JSON list of C-alpha atoms in Angstrom, two decimals:
[
{"chain": "A", "resi": 94, "resn": "MET", "atom": "CA", "xyz": [0.00, 0.00, 0.00]},
{"chain": "A", "resi": 95, "resn": "GLY", "atom": "CA", "xyz": [1.57, 3.26, -1.14]},
{"chain": "A", "resi": 96, "resn": "LEU", "atom": "CA", "xyz": [1.39, 6.65, 0.45]},
{"chain": "A", "resi": 97, "resn": "VAL", "atom": "CA", "xyz": [-1.21, 8.82, -1.25]},
{"chain": "A", "resi": 98, "resn": "LEU", "atom": "CA", "xyz": [-0.62, 12.56, -1.09]},
{"chain": "A", "resi": 99, "resn": "ASN", "atom": "CA", "xyz": [-2.21, 15.47, -2.84]},
{"chain": "A", "resi": 100, "resn": "GLN", "atom": "CA", "xyz": [-0.09, 18.13, -4.51]},
{"chain": "A", "resi": 101, "resn": "GLN", "atom": "CA", "xyz": [0.02, 20.50, -1.53]},
{"chain": "A", "resi": 102, "resn": "GLN", "atom": "CA", "xyz": [1.00, 17.72, 0.87]},
{"chain": "A", "resi": 103, "resn": "SER", "atom": "CA", "xyz": [3.72, 16.49, -1.46]},
{"chain": "A", "resi": 104, "resn": "GLU", "atom": "CA", "xyz": [5.14, 19.97, -1.94]},
{"chain": "A", "resi": 105, "resn": "GLY", "atom": "CA", "xyz": [5.09, 20.57, 1.82]},
{"chain": "A", "resi": 106, "resn": "LEU", "atom": "CA", "xyz": [6.81, 17.28, 2.56]},
{"chain": "A", "resi": 107, "resn": "ALA", "atom": "CA", "xyz": [9.38, 17.93, -0.18]},
{"chain": "A", "resi": 108, "resn": "ASP", "atom": "CA", "xyz": [10.08, 21.36, 1.34]},
{"chain": "A", "resi": 109, "resn": "PHE", "atom": "CA", "xyz": [10.56, 19.66, 4.71]},
{"chain": "A", "resi": 110, "resn": "TYR", "atom": "CA", "xyz": [13.11, 17.27, 3.21]},
{"chain": "A", "resi": 111, "resn": "PHE", "atom": "CA", "xyz": [14.93, 20.15, 1.50]},
{"chain": "A", "resi": 112, "resn": "ASP", "atom": "CA", "xyz": [15.03, 22.03, 4.81]},
{"chain": "A", "resi": 113, "resn": "LEU", "atom": "CA", "xyz": [16.42, 18.95, 6.53]},
{"chain": "A", "resi": 114, "resn": "ALA", "atom": "CA", "xyz": [19.14, 18.73, 3.88]},
{"chain": "A", "resi": 115, "resn": "LYS", "atom": "CA", "xyz": [20.03, 22.38, 4.46]},
{"chain": "A", "resi": 116, "resn": "GLY", "atom": "CA", "xyz": [20.15, 21.72, 8.19]},
{"chain": "A", "resi": 117, "resn": "PHE", "atom": "CA", "xyz": [22.53, 18.80, 7.76]},
{"chain": "A", "resi": 118, "resn": "VAL", "atom": "CA", "xyz": [24.88, 20.88, 5.61]},
{"chain": "A", "resi": 119, "resn": "LEU", "atom": "CA", "xyz": [24.75, 23.84, 8.00]},
{"chain": "A", "resi": 120, "resn": "GLY", "atom": "CA", "xyz": [25.32, 21.48, 10.92]},
{"chain": "A", "resi": 121, "resn": "ARG", "atom": "CA", "xyz": [28.40, 20.21, 9.15]},
{"chain": "A", "resi": 122, "resn": "ILE", "atom": "CA", "xyz": [29.71, 23.77, 8.97]},
{"chain": "A", "resi": 123, "resn": "GLY", "atom": "CA", "xyz": [29.21, 23.99, 12.73]},
{"chain": "A", "resi": 124, "resn": "PHE", "atom": "CA", "xyz": [31.26, 20.84, 13.28]},
{"chain": "A", "resi": 125, "resn": "ALA", "atom": "CA", "xyz": [34.11, 22.30, 11.20]},
{"chain": "A", "resi": 126, "resn": "THR", "atom": "CA", "xyz": [35.55, 23.63, 14.46]},
{"chain": "A", "resi": 127, "resn": "ALA", "atom": "CA", "xyz": [36.06, 20.09, 15.81]},
{"chain": "A", "resi": 128, "resn": "SER", "atom": "CA", "xyz": [39.67, 19.57, 16.77]},
{"chain": "A", "resi": 129, "resn": "ARG", "atom": "CA", "xyz": [40.04, 15.97, 15.64]},
{"chain": "A", "resi": 130, "resn": "PRO", "atom": "CA", "xyz": [40.27, 15.26, 11.90]},
{"chain": "A", "resi": 131, "resn": "GLU", "atom": "CA", "xyz": [38.33, 12.00, 12.39]},
{"chain": "A", "resi": 132, "resn": "ALA", "atom": "CA", "xyz": [35.37, 13.93, 13.76]},
{"chain": "A", "resi": 133, "resn": "ARG", "atom": "CA", "xyz": [35.49, 16.34, 10.82]},
{"chain": "A", "resi": 134, "resn": "LEU", "atom": "CA", "xyz": [35.60, 13.52, 8.30]},
{"chain": "A", "resi": 135, "resn": "MET", "atom": "CA", "xyz": [32.75, 11.63, 9.98]},
{"chain": "A", "resi": 136, "resn": "ALA", "atom": "CA", "xyz": [30.60, 14.76, 10.12]},
{"chain": "A", "resi": 137, "resn": "LEU", "atom": "CA", "xyz": [31.32, 15.45, 6.45]},
{"chain": "A", "resi": 138, "resn": "ILE", "atom": "CA", "xyz": [30.38, 11.95, 5.34]},
{"chain": "A", "resi": 139, "resn": "LEU", "atom": "CA", "xyz": [27.22, 11.79, 7.46]},
{"chain": "A", "resi": 140, "resn": "SER", "atom": "CA", "xyz": [25.94, 15.25, 6.61]},
{"chain": "A", "resi": 141, "resn": "LEU", "atom": "CA", "xyz": [26.49, 14.91, 2.87]},
{"chain": "A", "resi": 142, "resn": "GLY", "atom": "CA", "xyz": [24.97, 11.42, 2.84]},
{"chain": "A", "resi": 143, "resn": "LEU", "atom": "CA", "xyz": [21.90, 12.47, 4.80]},
{"chain": "A", "resi": 144, "resn": "ALA", "atom": "CA", "xyz": [21.49, 15.61, 2.72]},
{"chain": "A", "resi": 145, "resn": "TYR", "atom": "CA", "xyz": [21.66, 13.54, -0.48]},
{"chain": "A", "resi": 146, "resn": "ILE", "atom": "CA", "xyz": [19.02, 11.12, 0.82]},
{"chain": "A", "resi": 147, "resn": "CYS", "atom": "CA", "xyz": [16.70, 13.97, 1.85]},
{"chain": "A", "resi": 148, "resn": "VAL", "atom": "CA", "xyz": [17.03, 15.71, -1.51]},
{"chain": "A", "resi": 149, "resn": "ARG", "atom": "CA", "xyz": [16.34, 12.43, -3.34]},
{"chain": "A", "resi": 150, "resn": "PHE", "atom": "CA", "xyz": [13.19, 11.86, -1.25]},
{"chain": "A", "resi": 151, "resn": "GLY", "atom": "CA", "xyz": [12.00, 15.41, -1.90]},
{"chain": "A", "resi": 152, "resn": "LEU", "atom": "CA", "xyz": [12.62, 15.18, -5.63]},
{"chain": "A", "resi": 153, "resn": "SER", "atom": "CA", "xyz": [10.90, 11.80, -5.87]},
{"chain": "A", "resi": 154, "resn": "LEU", "atom": "CA", "xyz": [7.82, 13.22, -4.13]},
{"chain": "A", "resi": 155, "resn": "LEU", "atom": "CA", "xyz": [7.69, 16.13, -6.55]},
{"chain": "A", "resi": 156, "resn": "GLU", "atom": "CA", "xyz": [8.19, 13.80, -9.49]},
{"chain": "A", "resi": 157, "resn": "GLU", "atom": "CA", "xyz": [5.31, 11.57, -8.37]},
{"chain": "A", "resi": 158, "resn": "VAL", "atom": "CA", "xyz": [3.00, 14.56, -8.11]},
{"chain": "A", "resi": 159, "resn": "ARG", "atom": "CA", "xyz": [4.07, 15.78, -11.55]},
{"chain": "A", "resi": 160, "resn": "ASP", "atom": "CA", "xyz": [3.46, 12.32, -13.03]},
{"chain": "A", "resi": 161, "resn": "ASP", "atom": "CA", "xyz": [0.03, 12.09, -11.41]},
{"chain": "A", "resi": 162, "resn": "ASN", "atom": "CA", "xyz": [-1.05, 15.58, -12.51]},
{"chain": "A", "resi": 163, "resn": "PRO", "atom": "CA", "xyz": [0.15, 16.17, -16.07]},
{"chain": "A", "resi": 164, "resn": "SER", "atom": "CA", "xyz": [-0.31, 19.76, -17.25]}
]
């Protein structure tokens, strides 16, 4: 059973995922002051990975709405 969303819900959820991605990237900038290089590398990998996943989810939601409602 798939998740059924209308256009406004999908756009709102996509915006939420995009905001999460921005938060992960900005959080990474905050961890740039960490003294240990291992912590910096781990924060970089995690934040970029999570941001990528969030952007992919947001784009897939918008694509589903576009496919369901052709103009």
